[in-house]
């Protein structure tokens, strides 16, 4: 099936389930960073919905940064070669950075991001991913905060796309 023919099917996680989980993650992050301030680094495009909800569930002083990345390869298979399409607006040296990703699939994109961001002298870097497809791991990356584990299916909605479509679906669905 080509991504252009993709159609969203079964609901994996409803908008309500996602909302609950995001609030839990927000509370956990708020506890862990108590007394500090955060740079919430949203990786575009896939994490824009998640980052918007997560940021509002975190009760800490924070600023938001966006990093646009595009991974070469077709729509459903990451190549691990990542191109930065939009860079941070300000340096992050000395700051606590929380990378917000939509999904860790092979782990190749996140490995690149952790290296990239780590090389800019932040005080700390942690990773928060909405989804993890453990069955597809090529490079294991430490996920500090995880929304949900998913089986080896292609997921759309809540920011995630198939050929740039379906990012606006309020729930997470399996593509059929
Ligand atoms: P990785 O480098 O293989 O871990 O892939 C990371 C990127 O591939 C994610 O940030 C997504 O943009 C995309 N991706 C992987 N699996 C899915 C999926 O099931 N739905 C939508 N995008 C996905
Ligand atoms: Mg992505």
JSON list of C-alpha atoms and ligand atoms in Angstrom, two decimals:
[
{"chain": "A", "resi": 1, "resn": "UNK", "atom": "CA", "xyz": [0.00, 0.00, 0.00]},
{"chain": "A", "resi": 2, "resn": "UNK", "atom": "CA", "xyz": [1.35, 3.42, -0.85]},
{"chain": "A", "resi": 3, "resn": "UNK", "atom": "CA", "xyz": [1.01, 6.14, 1.81]},
{"chain": "A", "resi": 4, "resn": "UNK", "atom": "CA", "xyz": [-1.16, 8.15, -0.60]},
{"chain": "A", "resi": 5, "resn": "UNK", "atom": "CA", "xyz": [-3.86, 5.45, -0.35]},
{"chain": "A", "resi": 6, "resn": "UNK", "atom": "CA", "xyz": [-3.68, 5.26, 3.45]},
{"chain": "A", "resi": 7, "resn": "UNK", "atom": "CA", "xyz": [-6.95, 5.47, 5.35]},
{"chain": "A", "resi": 8, "resn": "UNK", "atom": "CA", "xyz": [-7.23, 5.75, 9.13]},
{"chain": "A", "resi": 9, "resn": "UNK", "atom": "CA", "xyz": [-8.96, 2.74, 10.69]},
{"chain": "A", "resi": 10, "resn": "UNK", "atom": "CA", "xyz": [-9.20, 1.33, 14.20]},
{"chain": "A", "resi": 11, "resn": "UNK", "atom": "CA", "xyz": [-8.72, 3.72, 17.11]},
{"chain": "A", "resi": 12, "resn": "UNK", "atom": "CA", "xyz": [-5.63, 2.75, 19.12]},
{"chain": "A", "resi": 13, "resn": "UNK", "atom": "CA", "xyz": [-5.97, 5.48, 21.74]},
{"chain": "A", "resi": 14, "resn": "UNK", "atom": "CA", "xyz": [-8.93, 7.83, 22.04]},
{"chain": "A", "resi": 15, "resn": "UNK", "atom": "CA", "xyz": [-8.60, 11.55, 22.57]},
{"chain": "A", "resi": 16, "resn": "UNK", "atom": "CA", "xyz": [-9.69, 10.96, 26.18]},
{"chain": "A", "resi": 17, "resn": "UNK", "atom": "CA", "xyz": [-7.06, 8.28, 26.82]},
{"chain": "A", "resi": 18, "resn": "UNK", "atom": "CA", "xyz": [-4.39, 10.52, 25.30]},
{"chain": "A", "resi": 19, "resn": "UNK", "atom": "CA", "xyz": [-5.53, 13.47, 27.40]},
{"chain": "A", "resi": 20, "resn": "UNK", "atom": "CA", "xyz": [-5.30, 11.44, 30.62]},
{"chain": "A", "resi": 21, "resn": "UNK", "atom": "CA", "xyz": [-1.85, 10.09, 29.79]},
{"chain": "A", "resi": 22, "resn": "UNK", "atom": "CA", "xyz": [-0.50, 13.51, 28.79]},
{"chain": "A", "resi": 23, "resn": "UNK", "atom": "CA", "xyz": [-1.66, 14.95, 32.12]},
{"chain": "A", "resi": 24, "resn": "UNK", "atom": "CA", "xyz": [0.13, 12.13, 33.98]},
{"chain": "A", "resi": 25, "resn": "UNK", "atom": "CA", "xyz": [3.33, 12.80, 32.03]},
{"chain": "A", "resi": 26, "resn": "UNK", "atom": "CA", "xyz": [3.02, 16.52, 32.78]},
{"chain": "A", "resi": 27, "resn": "UNK", "atom": "CA", "xyz": [2.72, 15.82, 36.52]},
{"chain": "A", "resi": 28, "resn": "UNK", "atom": "CA", "xyz": [5.74, 13.48, 36.44]},
{"chain": "A", "resi": 29, "resn": "UNK", "atom": "CA", "xyz": [7.87, 16.03, 34.57]},
{"chain": "A", "resi": 30, "resn": "UNK", "atom": "CA", "xyz": [6.76, 18.82, 36.90]},
{"chain": "A", "resi": 31, "resn": "UNK", "atom": "CA", "xyz": [7.85, 16.71, 39.91]},
{"chain": "A", "resi": 32, "resn": "UNK", "atom": "CA", "xyz": [11.20, 15.74, 38.38]},
{"chain": "A", "resi": 33, "resn": "UNK", "atom": "CA", "xyz": [12.22, 19.30, 37.42]},
{"chain": "A", "resi": 34, "resn": "UNK", "atom": "CA", "xyz": [10.81, 21.04, 40.50]},
{"chain": "A", "resi": 35, "resn": "UNK", "atom": "CA", "xyz": [12.65, 24.33, 41.16]},
{"chain": "A", "resi": 36, "resn": "UNK", "atom": "CA", "xyz": [14.12, 24.46, 37.65]},
{"chain": "A", "resi": 37, "resn": "UNK", "atom": "CA", "xyz": [12.99, 25.80, 34.32]},
{"chain": "A", "resi": 38, "resn": "UNK", "atom": "CA", "xyz": [12.71, 23.86, 31.10]},
{"chain": "A", "resi": 39, "resn": "UNK", "atom": "CA", "xyz": [13.25, 24.19, 27.40]},
{"chain": "A", "resi": 40, "resn": "UNK", "atom": "CA", "xyz": [10.48, 22.18, 25.78]},
{"chain": "A", "resi": 41, "resn": "UNK", "atom": "CA", "xyz": [11.94, 21.25, 22.41]},
{"chain": "A", "resi": 42, "resn": "UNK", "atom": "CA", "xyz": [9.20, 20.18, 20.03]},
{"chain": "A", "resi": 43, "resn": "UNK", "atom": "CA", "xyz": [10.42, 18.17, 17.05]},
{"chain": "A", "resi": 44, "resn": "UNK", "atom": "CA", "xyz": [8.40, 19.17, 13.99]},
{"chain": "A", "resi": 45, "resn": "UNK", "atom": "CA", "xyz": [6.20, 18.32, 12.48]},
{"chain": "A", "resi": 46, "resn": "UNK", "atom": "CA", "xyz": [4.93, 15.23, 14.26]},
{"chain": "A", "resi": 47, "resn": "UNK", "atom": "CA", "xyz": [5.10, 16.45, 17.86]},
{"chain": "A", "resi": 48, "resn": "UNK", "atom": "CA", "xyz": [3.30, 19.77, 17.49]},
{"chain": "A", "resi": 49, "resn": "UNK", "atom": "CA", "xyz": [-0.03, 18.58, 18.93]},
{"chain": "A", "resi": 50, "resn": "UNK", "atom": "CA", "xyz": [1.56, 16.53, 21.72]},
{"chain": "A", "resi": 51, "resn": "UNK", "atom": "CA", "xyz": [3.94, 19.35, 22.67]},
{"chain": "A", "resi": 52, "resn": "UNK", "atom": "CA", "xyz": [1.08, 21.86, 22.86]},
{"chain": "A", "resi": 53, "resn": "UNK", "atom": "CA", "xyz": [-0.87, 19.63, 25.27]},
{"chain": "A", "resi": 54, "resn": "UNK", "atom": "CA", "xyz": [2.17, 18.48, 27.24]},
{"chain": "A", "resi": 55, "resn": "UNK", "atom": "CA", "xyz": [3.43, 22.03, 27.75]},
{"chain": "A", "resi": 56, "resn": "UNK", "atom": "CA", "xyz": [0.08, 23.00, 29.27]},
{"chain": "A", "resi": 57, "resn": "UNK", "atom": "CA", "xyz": [0.25, 19.99, 31.61]},
{"chain": "A", "resi": 58, "resn": "UNK", "atom": "CA", "xyz": [3.64, 21.07, 32.99]},
{"chain": "A", "resi": 59, "resn": "UNK", "atom": "CA", "xyz": [3.55, 23.48, 35.90]},
{"chain": "A", "resi": 60, "resn": "UNK", "atom": "CA", "xyz": [7.05, 24.98, 35.59]},
{"chain": "A", "resi": 61, "resn": "UNK", "atom": "CA", "xyz": [8.56, 28.05, 33.97]},
{"chain": "A", "resi": 62, "resn": "UNK", "atom": "CA", "xyz": [9.36, 26.95, 30.45]},
{"chain": "A", "resi": 63, "resn": "UNK", "atom": "CA", "xyz": [10.14, 28.19, 27.02]},
{"chain": "A", "resi": 64, "resn": "UNK", "atom": "CA", "xyz": [9.29, 26.42, 23.80]},
{"chain": "A", "resi": 65, "resn": "UNK", "atom": "CA", "xyz": [11.66, 25.75, 20.94]},
{"chain": "A", "resi": 66, "resn": "UNK", "atom": "CA", "xyz": [11.00, 24.02, 17.66]},
{"chain": "A", "resi": 67, "resn": "UNK", "atom": "CA", "xyz": [13.38, 21.88, 15.68]},
{"chain": "A", "resi": 68, "resn": "UNK", "atom": "CA", "xyz": [12.23, 20.92, 12.21]},
{"chain": "A", "resi": 69, "resn": "UNK", "atom": "CA", "xyz": [13.61, 17.62, 10.96]},
{"chain": "A", "resi": 70, "resn": "UNK", "atom": "CA", "xyz": [12.99, 15.56, 7.89]},
{"chain": "A", "resi": 71, "resn": "UNK", "atom": "CA", "xyz": [14.32, 12.09, 7.55]},
{"chain": "A", "resi": 72, "resn": "UNK", "atom": "CA", "xyz": [15.25, 10.90, 4.11]},
{"chain": "A", "resi": 73, "resn": "UNK", "atom": "CA", "xyz": [13.58, 7.76, 2.87]},
{"chain": "A", "resi": 74, "resn": "UNK", "atom": "CA", "xyz": [10.00, 6.96, 1.99]},
{"chain": "A", "resi": 75, "resn": "UNK", "atom": "CA", "xyz": [7.07, 7.91, 4.17]},
{"chain": "A", "resi": 76, "resn": "UNK", "atom": "CA", "xyz": [6.96, 4.72, 6.22]},
{"chain": "A", "resi": 77, "resn": "UNK", "atom": "CA", "xyz": [10.64, 3.85, 6.59]},
{"chain": "A", "resi": 78, "resn": "UNK", "atom": "CA", "xyz": [13.21, 6.09, 8.26]},
{"chain": "A", "resi": 79, "resn": "UNK", "atom": "CA", "xyz": [16.68, 6.10, 6.74]},
{"chain": "A", "resi": 80, "resn": "UNK", "atom": "CA", "xyz": [18.44, 7.57, 9.76]},
{"chain": "A", "resi": 81, "resn": "UNK", "atom": "CA", "xyz": [19.82, 10.40, 7.65]},
{"chain": "A", "resi": 82, "resn": "UNK", "atom": "CA", "xyz": [18.18, 13.47, 9.11]},
{"chain": "A", "resi": 83, "resn": "UNK", "atom": "CA", "xyz": [18.06, 16.98, 7.69]},
{"chain": "A", "resi": 84, "resn": "UNK", "atom": "CA", "xyz": [17.36, 19.99, 9.90]},
{"chain": "A", "resi": 85, "resn": "UNK", "atom": "CA", "xyz": [14.69, 22.11, 8.18]},
{"chain": "A", "resi": 86, "resn": "UNK", "atom": "CA", "xyz": [14.24, 24.62, 11.02]},
{"chain": "A", "resi": 87, "resn": "UNK", "atom": "CA", "xyz": [16.82, 25.30, 13.70]},
{"chain": "A", "resi": 88, "resn": "UNK", "atom": "CA", "xyz": [16.39, 26.54, 17.29]},
{"chain": "A", "resi": 89, "resn": "UNK", "atom": "CA", "xyz": [15.73, 30.26, 17.71]},
{"chain": "A", "resi": 90, "resn": "UNK", "atom": "CA", "xyz": [18.14, 30.63, 20.66]},
{"chain": "A", "resi": 91, "resn": "UNK", "atom": "CA", "xyz": [21.10, 28.75, 22.15]},
{"chain": "A", "resi": 92, "resn": "UNK", "atom": "CA", "xyz": [20.35, 26.10, 24.78]},
{"chain": "A", "resi": 93, "resn": "UNK", "atom": "CA", "xyz": [23.75, 26.10, 26.53]},
{"chain": "A", "resi": 94, "resn": "UNK", "atom": "CA", "xyz": [23.36, 25.57, 30.27]},
{"chain": "A", "resi": 95, "resn": "UNK", "atom": "CA", "xyz": [19.64, 24.80, 30.06]},
{"chain": "A", "resi": 96, "resn": "UNK", "atom": "CA", "xyz": [17.54, 21.75, 30.90]},
{"chain": "A", "resi": 97, "resn": "UNK", "atom": "CA", "xyz": [16.18, 20.51, 27.58]},
{"chain": "A", "resi": 98, "resn": "UNK", "atom": "CA", "xyz": [13.28, 18.12, 27.15]},
{"chain": "A", "resi": 99, "resn": "UNK", "atom": "CA", "xyz": [13.04, 16.80, 23.58]},
{"chain": "A", "resi": 100, "resn": "UNK", "atom": "CA", "xyz": [9.43, 16.07, 22.64]},
{"chain": "A", "resi": 101, "resn": "UNK", "atom": "CA", "xyz": [8.99, 13.50, 19.87]},
{"chain": "A", "resi": 102, "resn": "UNK", "atom": "CA", "xyz": [5.89, 11.93, 18.36]},
{"chain": "A", "resi": 103, "resn": "UNK", "atom": "CA", "xyz": [7.18, 8.38, 17.97]},
{"chain": "A", "resi": 104, "resn": "UNK", "atom": "CA", "xyz": [10.37, 6.40, 18.38]},
{"chain": "A", "resi": 105, "resn": "UNK", "atom": "CA", "xyz": [10.34, 3.79, 15.64]},
{"chain": "A", "resi": 106, "resn": "UNK", "atom": "CA", "xyz": [13.78, 2.53, 14.59]},
{"chain": "A", "resi": 107, "resn": "UNK", "atom": "CA", "xyz": [15.40, 5.04, 16.98]},
{"chain": "A", "resi": 108, "resn": "UNK", "atom": "CA", "xyz": [17.62, 6.46, 14.24]},
{"chain": "A", "resi": 109, "resn": "UNK", "atom": "CA", "xyz": [16.05, 9.93, 14.29]},
{"chain": "A", "resi": 110, "resn": "UNK", "atom": "CA", "xyz": [16.23, 10.18, 18.07]},
{"chain": "A", "resi": 111, "resn": "UNK", "atom": "CA", "xyz": [19.83, 9.04, 18.19]},
{"chain": "A", "resi": 112, "resn": "UNK", "atom": "CA", "xyz": [20.66, 11.85, 15.77]},
{"chain": "A", "resi": 113, "resn": "UNK", "atom": "CA", "xyz": [18.64, 14.37, 17.80]},
{"chain": "A", "resi": 114, "resn": "UNK", "atom": "CA", "xyz": [20.25, 13.39, 21.09]},
{"chain": "A", "resi": 115, "resn": "UNK", "atom": "CA", "xyz": [23.72, 13.78, 19.54]},
{"chain": "A", "resi": 116, "resn": "UNK", "atom": "CA", "xyz": [22.82, 17.10, 17.91]},
{"chain": "A", "resi": 117, "resn": "UNK", "atom": "CA", "xyz": [21.27, 18.64, 21.00]},
{"chain": "A", "resi": 118, "resn": "UNK", "atom": "CA", "xyz": [23.84, 17.10, 23.34]},
{"chain": "A", "resi": 119, "resn": "UNK", "atom": "CA", "xyz": [26.64, 18.79, 21.38]},
{"chain": "A", "resi": 120, "resn": "UNK", "atom": "CA", "xyz": [25.22, 22.25, 22.14]},
{"chain": "A", "resi": 121, "resn": "UNK", "atom": "CA", "xyz": [26.23, 22.16, 25.83]},
{"chain": "A", "resi": 122, "resn": "UNK", "atom": "CA", "xyz": [22.82, 21.98, 27.54]},
{"chain": "A", "resi": 123, "resn": "UNK", "atom": "CA", "xyz": [22.77, 21.39, 31.30]},
{"chain": "A", "resi": 124, "resn": "UNK", "atom": "CA", "xyz": [20.74, 18.21, 30.68]},
{"chain": "A", "resi": 125, "resn": "UNK", "atom": "CA", "xyz": [18.85, 16.50, 27.87]},
{"chain": "A", "resi": 126, "resn": "UNK", "atom": "CA", "xyz": [15.94, 14.13, 28.30]},
{"chain": "A", "resi": 127, "resn": "UNK", "atom": "CA", "xyz": [13.57, 12.58, 25.81]},
{"chain": "A", "resi": 128, "resn": "UNK", "atom": "CA", "xyz": [9.79, 12.46, 26.00]},
{"chain": "A", "resi": 129, "resn": "UNK", "atom": "CA", "xyz": [8.08, 10.40, 23.29]},
{"chain": "A", "resi": 130, "resn": "UNK", "atom": "CA", "xyz": [4.36, 9.96, 22.86]},
{"chain": "A", "resi": 131, "resn": "UNK", "atom": "CA", "xyz": [4.76, 6.52, 21.26]},
{"chain": "A", "resi": 132, "resn": "UNK", "atom": "CA", "xyz": [7.33, 3.73, 21.08]},
{"chain": "A", "resi": 133, "resn": "UNK", "atom": "CA", "xyz": [7.31, 0.92, 18.51]},
{"chain": "A", "resi": 134, "resn": "UNK", "atom": "CA", "xyz": [9.68, -1.41, 20.31]},
{"chain": "A", "resi": 135, "resn": "UNK", "atom": "CA", "xyz": [9.40, -4.20, 17.72]},
{"chain": "A", "resi": 136, "resn": "UNK", "atom": "CA", "xyz": [11.18, -2.00, 15.15]},
{"chain": "A", "resi": 137, "resn": "UNK", "atom": "CA", "xyz": [14.16, -0.91, 17.22]},
{"chain": "A", "resi": 138, "resn": "UNK", "atom": "CA", "xyz": [17.44, -0.66, 15.35]},
{"chain": "A", "resi": 139, "resn": "UNK", "atom": "CA", "xyz": [19.15, 1.73, 17.78]},
{"chain": "A", "resi": 140, "resn": "UNK", "atom": "CA", "xyz": [17.97, 1.56, 21.38]},
{"chain": "A", "resi": 141, "resn": "UNK", "atom": "CA", "xyz": [17.47, 5.09, 22.75]},
{"chain": "A", "resi": 142, "resn": "UNK", "atom": "CA", "xyz": [16.65, 5.90, 26.36]},
{"chain": "A", "resi": 143, "resn": "UNK", "atom": "CA", "xyz": [13.09, 7.26, 26.53]},
{"chain": "A", "resi": 144, "resn": "UNK", "atom": "CA", "xyz": [12.78, 9.13, 29.82]},
{"chain": "A", "resi": 145, "resn": "UNK", "atom": "CA", "xyz": [9.04, 9.77, 29.52]},
{"chain": "A", "resi": 146, "resn": "UNK", "atom": "CA", "xyz": [6.81, 7.59, 27.35]},
{"chain": "A", "resi": 147, "resn": "UNK", "atom": "CA", "xyz": [3.12, 7.97, 26.53]},
{"chain": "A", "resi": 148, "resn": "UNK", "atom": "CA", "xyz": [2.26, 4.55, 25.10]},
{"chain": "A", "resi": 149, "resn": "UNK", "atom": "CA", "xyz": [3.91, 1.51, 23.57]},
{"chain": "A", "resi": 150, "resn": "UNK", "atom": "CA", "xyz": [2.45, 0.49, 20.22]},
{"chain": "A", "resi": 151, "resn": "UNK", "atom": "CA", "xyz": [2.71, -2.68, 18.13]},
{"chain": "A", "resi": 152, "resn": "UNK", "atom": "CA", "xyz": [4.31, -2.70, 14.69]},
{"chain": "A", "resi": 153, "resn": "UNK", "atom": "CA", "xyz": [1.53, -0.82, 12.89]},
{"chain": "A", "resi": 154, "resn": "UNK", "atom": "CA", "xyz": [1.48, 2.55, 11.15]},
{"chain": "A", "resi": 155, "resn": "UNK", "atom": "CA", "xyz": [-0.17, 5.16, 13.33]},
{"chain": "A", "resi": 156, "resn": "UNK", "atom": "CA", "xyz": [-1.74, 8.49, 12.37]},
{"chain": "A", "resi": 157, "resn": "UNK", "atom": "CA", "xyz": [-3.52, 11.32, 14.15]},
{"chain": "A", "resi": 158, "resn": "UNK", "atom": "CA", "xyz": [-2.69, 13.63, 17.06]},
{"chain": "A", "resi": 159, "resn": "UNK", "atom": "CA", "xyz": [0.11, 15.15, 14.98]},
{"chain": "A", "resi": 160, "resn": "UNK", "atom": "CA", "xyz": [1.28, 11.99, 13.21]},
{"chain": "A", "resi": 161, "resn": "UNK", "atom": "CA", "xyz": [0.88, 11.78, 9.47]},
{"chain": "A", "resi": 162, "resn": "UNK", "atom": "CA", "xyz": [0.83, 9.45, 6.51]},
{"chain": "A", "resi": 163, "resn": "UNK", "atom": "CA", "xyz": [2.09, 11.43, 3.49]},
{"chain": "A", "resi": 164, "resn": "UNK", "atom": "CA", "xyz": [1.34, 14.68, 5.42]},
{"chain": "A", "resi": 165, "resn": "UNK", "atom": "CA", "xyz": [-2.31, 13.76, 6.00]},
{"chain": "A", "resi": 166, "resn": "UNK", "atom": "CA", "xyz": [-4.33, 13.02, 9.16]},
{"chain": "A", "resi": 167, "resn": "UNK", "atom": "CA", "xyz": [-2.26, 15.11, 11.59]},
{"chain": "A", "resi": 168, "resn": "UNK", "atom": "CA", "xyz": [-5.48, 16.81, 12.72]},
{"chain": "A", "resi": 169, "resn": "UNK", "atom": "CA", "xyz": [-7.30, 13.65, 13.85]},
{"chain": "A", "resi": 170, "resn": "UNK", "atom": "CA", "xyz": [-7.95, 13.99, 17.58]},
{"chain": "A", "resi": 171, "resn": "UNK", "atom": "CA", "xyz": [-7.25, 10.32, 18.34]},
{"chain": "A", "resi": 172, "resn": "UNK", "atom": "CA", "xyz": [-4.51, 7.89, 17.37]},
{"chain": "A", "resi": 173, "resn": "UNK", "atom": "CA", "xyz": [-5.56, 5.45, 14.66]},
{"chain": "A", "resi": 174, "resn": "UNK", "atom": "CA", "xyz": [-4.04, 2.56, 12.76]},
{"chain": "A", "resi": 175, "resn": "UNK", "atom": "CA", "xyz": [-3.61, 3.05, 9.04]},
{"chain": "A", "resi": 176, "resn": "UNK", "atom": "CA", "xyz": [-5.23, 0.41, 6.88]},
{"chain": "B", "resi": 1, "resn": "LIG", "atom": "P1", "xyz": [12.73, 6.50, 13.43]},
{"chain": "B", "resi": 1, "resn": "LIG", "atom": "O1", "xyz": [13.92, 7.31, 13.01]},
{"chain": "B", "resi": 1, "resn": "LIG", "atom": "O2", "xyz": [12.62, 5.22, 12.65]},
{"chain": "B", "resi": 1, "resn": "LIG", "atom": "O3", "xyz": [12.66, 6.25, 14.91]},
{"chain": "B", "resi": 1, "resn": "LIG", "atom": "O4", "xyz": [11.43, 7.27, 12.96]},
{"chain": "B", "resi": 1, "resn": "LIG", "atom": "C1", "xyz": [11.11, 8.44, 13.49]},
{"chain": "B", "resi": 1, "resn": "LIG", "atom": "C2", "xyz": [10.10, 9.18, 12.65]},
{"chain": "B", "resi": 1, "resn": "LIG", "atom": "O5", "xyz": [9.42, 8.38, 11.67]},
{"chain": "B", "resi": 1, "resn": "LIG", "atom": "C3", "xyz": [9.02, 9.68, 13.58]},
{"chain": "B", "resi": 1, "resn": "LIG", "atom": "O6", "xyz": [9.40, 10.88, 14.21]},
{"chain": "B", "resi": 1, "resn": "LIG", "atom": "C4", "xyz": [7.87, 9.81, 12.63]},
{"chain": "B", "resi": 1, "resn": "LIG", "atom": "O7", "xyz": [7.91, 11.07, 12.01]},
{"chain": "B", "resi": 1, "resn": "LIG", "atom": "C5", "xyz": [8.07, 8.73, 11.61]},
{"chain": "B", "resi": 1, "resn": "LIG", "atom": "N1", "xyz": [7.23, 7.55, 11.95]},
{"chain": "B", "resi": 1, "resn": "LIG", "atom": "C6", "xyz": [7.63, 6.35, 12.38]},
{"chain": "B", "resi": 1, "resn": "LIG", "atom": "N2", "xyz": [6.60, 5.51, 12.60]},
{"chain": "B", "resi": 1, "resn": "LIG", "atom": "C7", "xyz": [5.49, 6.23, 12.33]},
{"chain": "B", "resi": 1, "resn": "LIG", "atom": "C8", "xyz": [4.07, 5.92, 12.37]},
{"chain": "B", "resi": 1, "resn": "LIG", "atom": "O8", "xyz": [3.61, 4.83, 12.74]},
{"chain": "B", "resi": 1, "resn": "LIG", "atom": "N3", "xyz": [3.24, 6.94, 12.01]},
{"chain": "B", "resi": 1, "resn": "LIG", "atom": "C9", "xyz": [3.69, 8.16, 11.61]},
{"chain": "B", "resi": 1, "resn": "LIG", "atom": "N4", "xyz": [4.99, 8.49, 11.56]},
{"chain": "B", "resi": 1, "resn": "LIG", "atom": "C10", "xyz": [5.88, 7.54, 11.91]},
{"chain": "B", "resi": 2, "resn": "LIG", "atom": "MG1", "xyz": [8.70, 12.81, 13.34]}
]
